mmCIF file of C-alpha atoms in Angstrom:
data_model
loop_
_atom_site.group_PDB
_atom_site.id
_atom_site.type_symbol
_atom_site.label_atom_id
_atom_site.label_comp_id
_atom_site.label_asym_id
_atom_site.label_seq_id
_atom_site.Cartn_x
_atom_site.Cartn_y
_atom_site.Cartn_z
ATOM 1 C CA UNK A 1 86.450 158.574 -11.047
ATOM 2 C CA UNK A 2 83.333 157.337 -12.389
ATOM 3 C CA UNK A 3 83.452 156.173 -16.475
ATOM 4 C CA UNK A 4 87.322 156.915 -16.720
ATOM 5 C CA UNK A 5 90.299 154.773 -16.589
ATOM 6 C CA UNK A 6 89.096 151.120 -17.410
ATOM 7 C CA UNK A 7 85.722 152.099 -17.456
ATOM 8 C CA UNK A 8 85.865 154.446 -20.004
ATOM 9 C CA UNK A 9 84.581 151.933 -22.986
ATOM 10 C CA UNK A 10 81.705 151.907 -20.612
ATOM 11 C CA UNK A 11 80.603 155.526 -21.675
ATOM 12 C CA UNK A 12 79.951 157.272 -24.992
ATOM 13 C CA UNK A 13 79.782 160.593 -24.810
ATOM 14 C CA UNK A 14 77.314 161.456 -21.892
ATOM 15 C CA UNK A 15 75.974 158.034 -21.681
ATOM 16 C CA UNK A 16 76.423 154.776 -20.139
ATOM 17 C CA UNK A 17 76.060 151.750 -22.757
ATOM 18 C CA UNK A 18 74.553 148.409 -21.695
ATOM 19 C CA UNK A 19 76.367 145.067 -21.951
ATOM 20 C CA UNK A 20 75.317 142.789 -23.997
ATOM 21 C CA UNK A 21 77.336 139.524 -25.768
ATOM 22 C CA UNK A 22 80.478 140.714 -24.168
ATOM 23 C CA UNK A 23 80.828 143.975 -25.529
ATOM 24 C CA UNK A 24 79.507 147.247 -24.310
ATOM 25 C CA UNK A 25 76.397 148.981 -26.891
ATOM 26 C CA UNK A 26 74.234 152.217 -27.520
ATOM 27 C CA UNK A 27 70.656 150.966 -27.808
ATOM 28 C CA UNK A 28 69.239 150.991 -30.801
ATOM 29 C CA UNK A 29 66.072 153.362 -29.408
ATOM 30 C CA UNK A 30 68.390 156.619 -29.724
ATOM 31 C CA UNK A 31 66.667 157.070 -26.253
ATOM 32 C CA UNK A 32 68.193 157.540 -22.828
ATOM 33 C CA UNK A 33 66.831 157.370 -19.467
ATOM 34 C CA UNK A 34 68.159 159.868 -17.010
ATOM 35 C CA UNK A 35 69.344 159.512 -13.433
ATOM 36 C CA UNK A 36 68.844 162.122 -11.161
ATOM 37 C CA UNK A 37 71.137 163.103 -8.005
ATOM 38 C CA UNK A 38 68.601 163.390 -4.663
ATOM 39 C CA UNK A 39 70.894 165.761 -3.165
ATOM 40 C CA UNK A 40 71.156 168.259 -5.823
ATOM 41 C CA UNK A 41 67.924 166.473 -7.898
ATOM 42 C CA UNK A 42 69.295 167.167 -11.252
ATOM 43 C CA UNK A 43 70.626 164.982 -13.806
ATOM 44 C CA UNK A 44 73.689 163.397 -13.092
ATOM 45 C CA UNK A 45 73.838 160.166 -15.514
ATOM 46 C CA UNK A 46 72.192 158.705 -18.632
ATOM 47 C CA UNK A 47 71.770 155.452 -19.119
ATOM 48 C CA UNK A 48 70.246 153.384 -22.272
ATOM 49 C CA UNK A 49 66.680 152.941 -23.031
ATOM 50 C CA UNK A 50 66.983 149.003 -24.510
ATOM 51 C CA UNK A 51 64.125 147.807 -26.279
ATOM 52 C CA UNK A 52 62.229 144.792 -26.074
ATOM 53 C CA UNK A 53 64.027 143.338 -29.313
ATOM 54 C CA UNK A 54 67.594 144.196 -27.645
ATOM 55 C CA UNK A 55 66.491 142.064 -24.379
ATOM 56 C CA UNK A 56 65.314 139.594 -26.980
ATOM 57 C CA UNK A 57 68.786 139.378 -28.327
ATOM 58 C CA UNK A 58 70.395 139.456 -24.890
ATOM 59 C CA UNK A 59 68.406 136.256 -23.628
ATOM 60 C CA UNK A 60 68.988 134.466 -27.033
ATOM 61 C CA UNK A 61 73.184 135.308 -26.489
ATOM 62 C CA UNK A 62 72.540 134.098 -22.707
ATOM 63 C CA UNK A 63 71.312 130.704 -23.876
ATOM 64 C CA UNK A 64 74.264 130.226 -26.300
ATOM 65 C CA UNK A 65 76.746 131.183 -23.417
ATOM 66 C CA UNK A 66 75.112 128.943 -20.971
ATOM 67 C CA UNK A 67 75.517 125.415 -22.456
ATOM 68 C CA UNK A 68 78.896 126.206 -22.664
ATOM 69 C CA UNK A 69 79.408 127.508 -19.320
ATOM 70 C CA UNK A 70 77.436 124.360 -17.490
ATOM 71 C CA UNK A 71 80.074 122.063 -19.009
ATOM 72 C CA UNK A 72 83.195 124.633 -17.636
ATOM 73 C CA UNK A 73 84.886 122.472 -14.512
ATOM 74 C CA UNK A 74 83.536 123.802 -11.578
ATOM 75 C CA UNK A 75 87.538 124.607 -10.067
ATOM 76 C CA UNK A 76 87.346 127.218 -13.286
ATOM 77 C CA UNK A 77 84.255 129.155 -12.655
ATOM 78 C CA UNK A 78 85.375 129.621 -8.932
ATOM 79 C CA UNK A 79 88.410 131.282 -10.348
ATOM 80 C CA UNK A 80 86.916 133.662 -12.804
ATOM 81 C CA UNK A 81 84.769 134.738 -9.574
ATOM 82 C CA UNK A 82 87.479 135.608 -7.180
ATOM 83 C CA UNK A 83 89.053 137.353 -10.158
ATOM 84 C CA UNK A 84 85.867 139.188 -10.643
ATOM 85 C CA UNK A 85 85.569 140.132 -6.643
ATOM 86 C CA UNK A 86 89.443 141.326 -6.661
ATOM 87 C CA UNK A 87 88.882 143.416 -9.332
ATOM 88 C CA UNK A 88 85.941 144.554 -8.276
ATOM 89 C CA UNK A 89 87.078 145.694 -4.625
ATOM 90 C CA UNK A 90 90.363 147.021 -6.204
ATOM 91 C CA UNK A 91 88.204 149.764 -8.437
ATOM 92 C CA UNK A 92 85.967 150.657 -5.222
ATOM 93 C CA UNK A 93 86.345 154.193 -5.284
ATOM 94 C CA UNK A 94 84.450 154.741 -8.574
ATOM 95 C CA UNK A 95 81.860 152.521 -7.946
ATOM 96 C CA UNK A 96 81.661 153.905 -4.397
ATOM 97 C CA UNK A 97 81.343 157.388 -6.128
ATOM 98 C CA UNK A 98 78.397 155.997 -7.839
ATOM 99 C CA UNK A 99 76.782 154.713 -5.787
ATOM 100 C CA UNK A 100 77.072 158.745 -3.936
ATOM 101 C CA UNK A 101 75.439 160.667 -6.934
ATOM 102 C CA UNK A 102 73.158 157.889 -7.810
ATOM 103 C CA UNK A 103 71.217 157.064 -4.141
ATOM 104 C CA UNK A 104 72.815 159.491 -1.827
ATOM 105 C CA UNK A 105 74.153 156.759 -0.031
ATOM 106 C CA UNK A 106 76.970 157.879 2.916
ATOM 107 C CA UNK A 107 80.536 157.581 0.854
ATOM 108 C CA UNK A 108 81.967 155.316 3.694
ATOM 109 C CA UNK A 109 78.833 152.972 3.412
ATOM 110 C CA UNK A 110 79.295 153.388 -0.431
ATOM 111 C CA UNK A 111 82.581 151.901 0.064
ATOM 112 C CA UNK A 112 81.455 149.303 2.534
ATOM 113 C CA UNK A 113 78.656 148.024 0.269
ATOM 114 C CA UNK A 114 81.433 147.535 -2.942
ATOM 115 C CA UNK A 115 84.041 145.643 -0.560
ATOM 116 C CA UNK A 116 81.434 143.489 0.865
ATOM 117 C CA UNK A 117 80.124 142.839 -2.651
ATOM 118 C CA UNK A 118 83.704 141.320 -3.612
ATOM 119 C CA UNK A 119 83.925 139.778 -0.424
ATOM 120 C CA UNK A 120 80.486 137.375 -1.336
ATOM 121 C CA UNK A 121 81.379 137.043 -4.576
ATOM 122 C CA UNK A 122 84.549 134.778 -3.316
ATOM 123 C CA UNK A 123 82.560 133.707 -0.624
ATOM 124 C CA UNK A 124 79.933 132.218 -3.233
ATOM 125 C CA UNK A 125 82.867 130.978 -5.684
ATOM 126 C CA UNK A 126 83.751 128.506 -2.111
ATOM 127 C CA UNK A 127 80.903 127.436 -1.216
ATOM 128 C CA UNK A 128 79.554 126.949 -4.905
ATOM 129 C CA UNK A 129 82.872 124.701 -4.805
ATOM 130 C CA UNK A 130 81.680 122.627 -1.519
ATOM 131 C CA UNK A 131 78.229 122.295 -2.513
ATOM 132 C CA UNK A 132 78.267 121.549 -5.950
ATOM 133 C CA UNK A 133 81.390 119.203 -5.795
ATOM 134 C CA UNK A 134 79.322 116.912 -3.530
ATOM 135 C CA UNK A 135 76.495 114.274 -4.420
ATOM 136 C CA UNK A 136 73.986 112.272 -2.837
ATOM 137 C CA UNK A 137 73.827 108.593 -2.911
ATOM 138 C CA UNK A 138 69.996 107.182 -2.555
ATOM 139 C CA UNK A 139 69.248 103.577 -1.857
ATOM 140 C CA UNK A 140 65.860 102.163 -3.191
ATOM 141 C CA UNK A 141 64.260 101.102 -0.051
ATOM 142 C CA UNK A 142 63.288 104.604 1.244
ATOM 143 C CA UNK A 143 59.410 103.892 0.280
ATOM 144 C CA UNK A 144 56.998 100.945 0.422
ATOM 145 C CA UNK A 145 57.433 98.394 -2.995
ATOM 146 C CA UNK A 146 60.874 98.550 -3.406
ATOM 147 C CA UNK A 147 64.065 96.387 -1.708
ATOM 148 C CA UNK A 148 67.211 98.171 -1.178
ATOM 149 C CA UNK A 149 68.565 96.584 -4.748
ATOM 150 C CA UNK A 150 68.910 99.704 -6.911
ATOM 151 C CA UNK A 151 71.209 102.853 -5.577
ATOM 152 C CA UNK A 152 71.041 105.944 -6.604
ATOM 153 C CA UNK A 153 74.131 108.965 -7.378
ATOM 154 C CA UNK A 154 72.383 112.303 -7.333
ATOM 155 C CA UNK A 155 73.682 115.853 -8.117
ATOM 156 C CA UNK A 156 72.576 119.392 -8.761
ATOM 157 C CA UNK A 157 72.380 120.947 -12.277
ATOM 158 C CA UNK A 158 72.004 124.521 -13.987
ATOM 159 C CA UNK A 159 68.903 126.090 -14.151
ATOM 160 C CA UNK A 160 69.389 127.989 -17.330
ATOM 161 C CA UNK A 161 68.943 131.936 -17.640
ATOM 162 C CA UNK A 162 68.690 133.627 -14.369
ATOM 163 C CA UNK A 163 66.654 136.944 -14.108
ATOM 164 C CA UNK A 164 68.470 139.453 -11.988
ATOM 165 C CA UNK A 165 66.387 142.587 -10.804
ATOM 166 C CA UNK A 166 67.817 143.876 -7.138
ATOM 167 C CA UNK A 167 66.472 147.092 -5.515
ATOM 168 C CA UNK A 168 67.644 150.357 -5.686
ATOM 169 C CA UNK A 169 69.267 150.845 -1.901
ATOM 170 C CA UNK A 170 71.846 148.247 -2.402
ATOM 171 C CA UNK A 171 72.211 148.209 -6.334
ATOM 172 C CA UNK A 172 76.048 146.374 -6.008
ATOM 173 C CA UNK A 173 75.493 144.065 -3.111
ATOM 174 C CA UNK A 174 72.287 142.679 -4.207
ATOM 175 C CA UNK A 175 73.049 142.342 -7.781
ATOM 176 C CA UNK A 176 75.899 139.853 -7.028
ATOM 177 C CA UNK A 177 74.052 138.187 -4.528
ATOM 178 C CA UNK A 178 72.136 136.776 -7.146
ATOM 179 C CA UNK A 179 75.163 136.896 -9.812
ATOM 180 C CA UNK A 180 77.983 135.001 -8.245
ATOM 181 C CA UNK A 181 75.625 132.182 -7.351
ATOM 182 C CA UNK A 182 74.045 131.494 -10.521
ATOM 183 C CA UNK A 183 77.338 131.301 -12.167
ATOM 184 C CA UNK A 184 79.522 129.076 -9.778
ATOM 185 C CA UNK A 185 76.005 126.644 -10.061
ATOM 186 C CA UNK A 186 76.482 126.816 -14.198
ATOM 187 C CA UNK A 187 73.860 129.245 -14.923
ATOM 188 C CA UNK A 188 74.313 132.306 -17.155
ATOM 189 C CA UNK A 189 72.498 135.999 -15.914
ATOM 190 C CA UNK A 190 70.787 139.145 -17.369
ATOM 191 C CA UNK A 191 70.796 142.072 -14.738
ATOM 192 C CA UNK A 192 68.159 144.536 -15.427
ATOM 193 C CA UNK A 193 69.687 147.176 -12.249
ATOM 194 C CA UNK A 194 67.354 149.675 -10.981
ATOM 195 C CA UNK A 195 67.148 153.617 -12.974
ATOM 196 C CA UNK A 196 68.939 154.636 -9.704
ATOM 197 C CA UNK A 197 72.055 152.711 -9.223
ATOM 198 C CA UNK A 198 72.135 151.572 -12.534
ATOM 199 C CA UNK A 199 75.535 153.346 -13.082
ATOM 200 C CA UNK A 200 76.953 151.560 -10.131
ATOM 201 C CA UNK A 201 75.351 147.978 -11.590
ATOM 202 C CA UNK A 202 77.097 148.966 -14.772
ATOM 203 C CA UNK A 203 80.553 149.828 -13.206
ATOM 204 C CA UNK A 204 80.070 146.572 -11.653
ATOM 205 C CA UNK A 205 79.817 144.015 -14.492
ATOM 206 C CA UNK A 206 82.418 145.567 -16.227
ATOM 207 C CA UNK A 207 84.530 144.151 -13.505
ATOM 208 C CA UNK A 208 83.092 140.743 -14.632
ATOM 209 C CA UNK A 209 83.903 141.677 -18.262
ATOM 210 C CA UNK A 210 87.662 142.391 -17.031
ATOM 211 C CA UNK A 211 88.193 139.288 -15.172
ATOM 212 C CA UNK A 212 87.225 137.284 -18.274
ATOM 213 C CA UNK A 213 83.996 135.396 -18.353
ATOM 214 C CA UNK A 214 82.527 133.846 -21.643
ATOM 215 C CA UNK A 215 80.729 136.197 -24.142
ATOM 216 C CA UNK A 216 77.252 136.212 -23.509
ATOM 217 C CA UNK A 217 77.273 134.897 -20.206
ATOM 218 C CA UNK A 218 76.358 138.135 -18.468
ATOM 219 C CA UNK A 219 74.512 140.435 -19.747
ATOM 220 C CA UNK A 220 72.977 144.207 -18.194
ATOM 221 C CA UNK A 221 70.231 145.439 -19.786
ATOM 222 C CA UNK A 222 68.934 149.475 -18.464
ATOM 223 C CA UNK A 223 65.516 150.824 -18.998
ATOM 224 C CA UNK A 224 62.505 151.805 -17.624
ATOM 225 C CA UNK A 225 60.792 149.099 -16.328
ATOM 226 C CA UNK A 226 57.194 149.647 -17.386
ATOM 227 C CA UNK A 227 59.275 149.161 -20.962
ATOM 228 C CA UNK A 228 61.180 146.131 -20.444
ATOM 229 C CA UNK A 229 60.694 145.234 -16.760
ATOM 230 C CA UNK A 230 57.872 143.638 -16.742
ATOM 231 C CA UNK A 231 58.698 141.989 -20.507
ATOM 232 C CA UNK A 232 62.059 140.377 -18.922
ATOM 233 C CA UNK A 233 59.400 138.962 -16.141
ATOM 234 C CA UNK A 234 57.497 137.135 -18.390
ATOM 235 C CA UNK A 235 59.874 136.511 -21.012
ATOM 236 C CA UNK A 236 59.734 132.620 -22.065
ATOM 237 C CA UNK A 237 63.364 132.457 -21.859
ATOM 238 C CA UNK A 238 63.917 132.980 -18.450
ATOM 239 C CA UNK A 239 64.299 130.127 -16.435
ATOM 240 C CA UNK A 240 65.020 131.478 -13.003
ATOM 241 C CA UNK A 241 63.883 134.774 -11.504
ATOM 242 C CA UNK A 242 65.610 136.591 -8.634
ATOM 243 C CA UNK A 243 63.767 139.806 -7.926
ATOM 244 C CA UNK A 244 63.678 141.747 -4.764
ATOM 245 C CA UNK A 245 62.091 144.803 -3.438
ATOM 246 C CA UNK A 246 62.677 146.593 -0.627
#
């Protein structure tokens, strides 16, 4: 069931806390943003209202986290993943039933959308692994004015603090389609999930939290979005965006 068993630090009293520096938060606003059920189109969840000072905080911890996490060996952030995607397909049932009362989407297709979410979070850990554990060797004569008397060994590096903000019709699948590839490549993420299916989102990183990863690392931020939306957009310490509408 939704905010019980392990995800009942998730939850305080009839609201769902953000995540923030590995530990789950009420916002300082006092304020709440309600989710409402299409099918019976009455409140069904609360979330947190963050602030713009809160995201502020969140994007400073996500810095911190992220040198750290770019030096991690790459063998060790592919593990944390698959831990994250087994843990995250073996609580599908709550997430499923979020997922329900949040966007009135079918409960097999729920349940479909959280399995395939685990299953491209591995998916991402191996190919991160193949990808990333390669380089590319350049010689110097590719261009007029140079002799093939240098070489070159290039390789990819982290990008920094990735900006997560997926729609709301597939609130799981498309939030770790940006997740698990920013961290197998070294980068560290703030989700902002959409009002509806931000219960689901939340249910979801707390998998992440359970498999492990570094404090400050991931972070989930809930709001409306004319309040800190559009402030995460153009915040200067973002350093990757992956936003998607649909």
């Amino acid at each position: 069931m939704a905010g019980s068993g392990v995800f009942a630090e998730i939850i305080e009293g009839d609201v769902y806390m953000y995540y923030s520096d590995g530990e789950w938060k009420k916002s300082s606003s006092g304020k709440s943003v309600p989710i409402i059920n299409p099918t019976t189109r009455k409140t069904h969840f609360q979330v947190q209202a963050c602030s713009q000072e809160e995201v502020n905080k969140v994007i400073d911890a996500a810095k911190t986290a992220q040198k750290s996490w770019a030096k991690t060996p790459l063998w060790k952030r592919a593990e944390l993943l698959h831990k994250a995607a087994a843990i995250l397909k073996e609580h599908k049932a709550p997430i499923a039933e979020c997922l329900v009362k949040e966007i009135a989407k079918p409960a097999k297709d729920a349940v479909t959308e959280v399995v395939r979410s685990g299953d491209l979070v591995s998916y991402c850990a191996e190919e991160g692994v193949r990808i990333l554990g390669e380089g590319k060797f350049l010689v110097s004569d590719s261009f007029p004015g140079n002799e093939r008397t240098k070489y070159c060994l290039t390789s990819k590096i982290p990008l920094g603090v990735v900006l997560a903000i997926p729609p709301f019709n597939y609130p799981v699948n498309l939030a770790v389609s940006k997740i698990a590839p920013a961290l197998i490549a070294g980068n560290s993420i703030v989700l902002k999930p959409p009002t509806q299916g931000a219960v689901a989102a939340l249910h979801m990183v707390h998998c992440f939290h359970l498999a492990g990863f570094p404090k400050g690392l991931i972070s989930c931020v809930t709001g409306k979005g004319s309040e800190i939306g559009d402030f995460l957009t153009m915040h200067p310490g973002v350093n990757c965006w992956e936003i998607r509408r649909h």
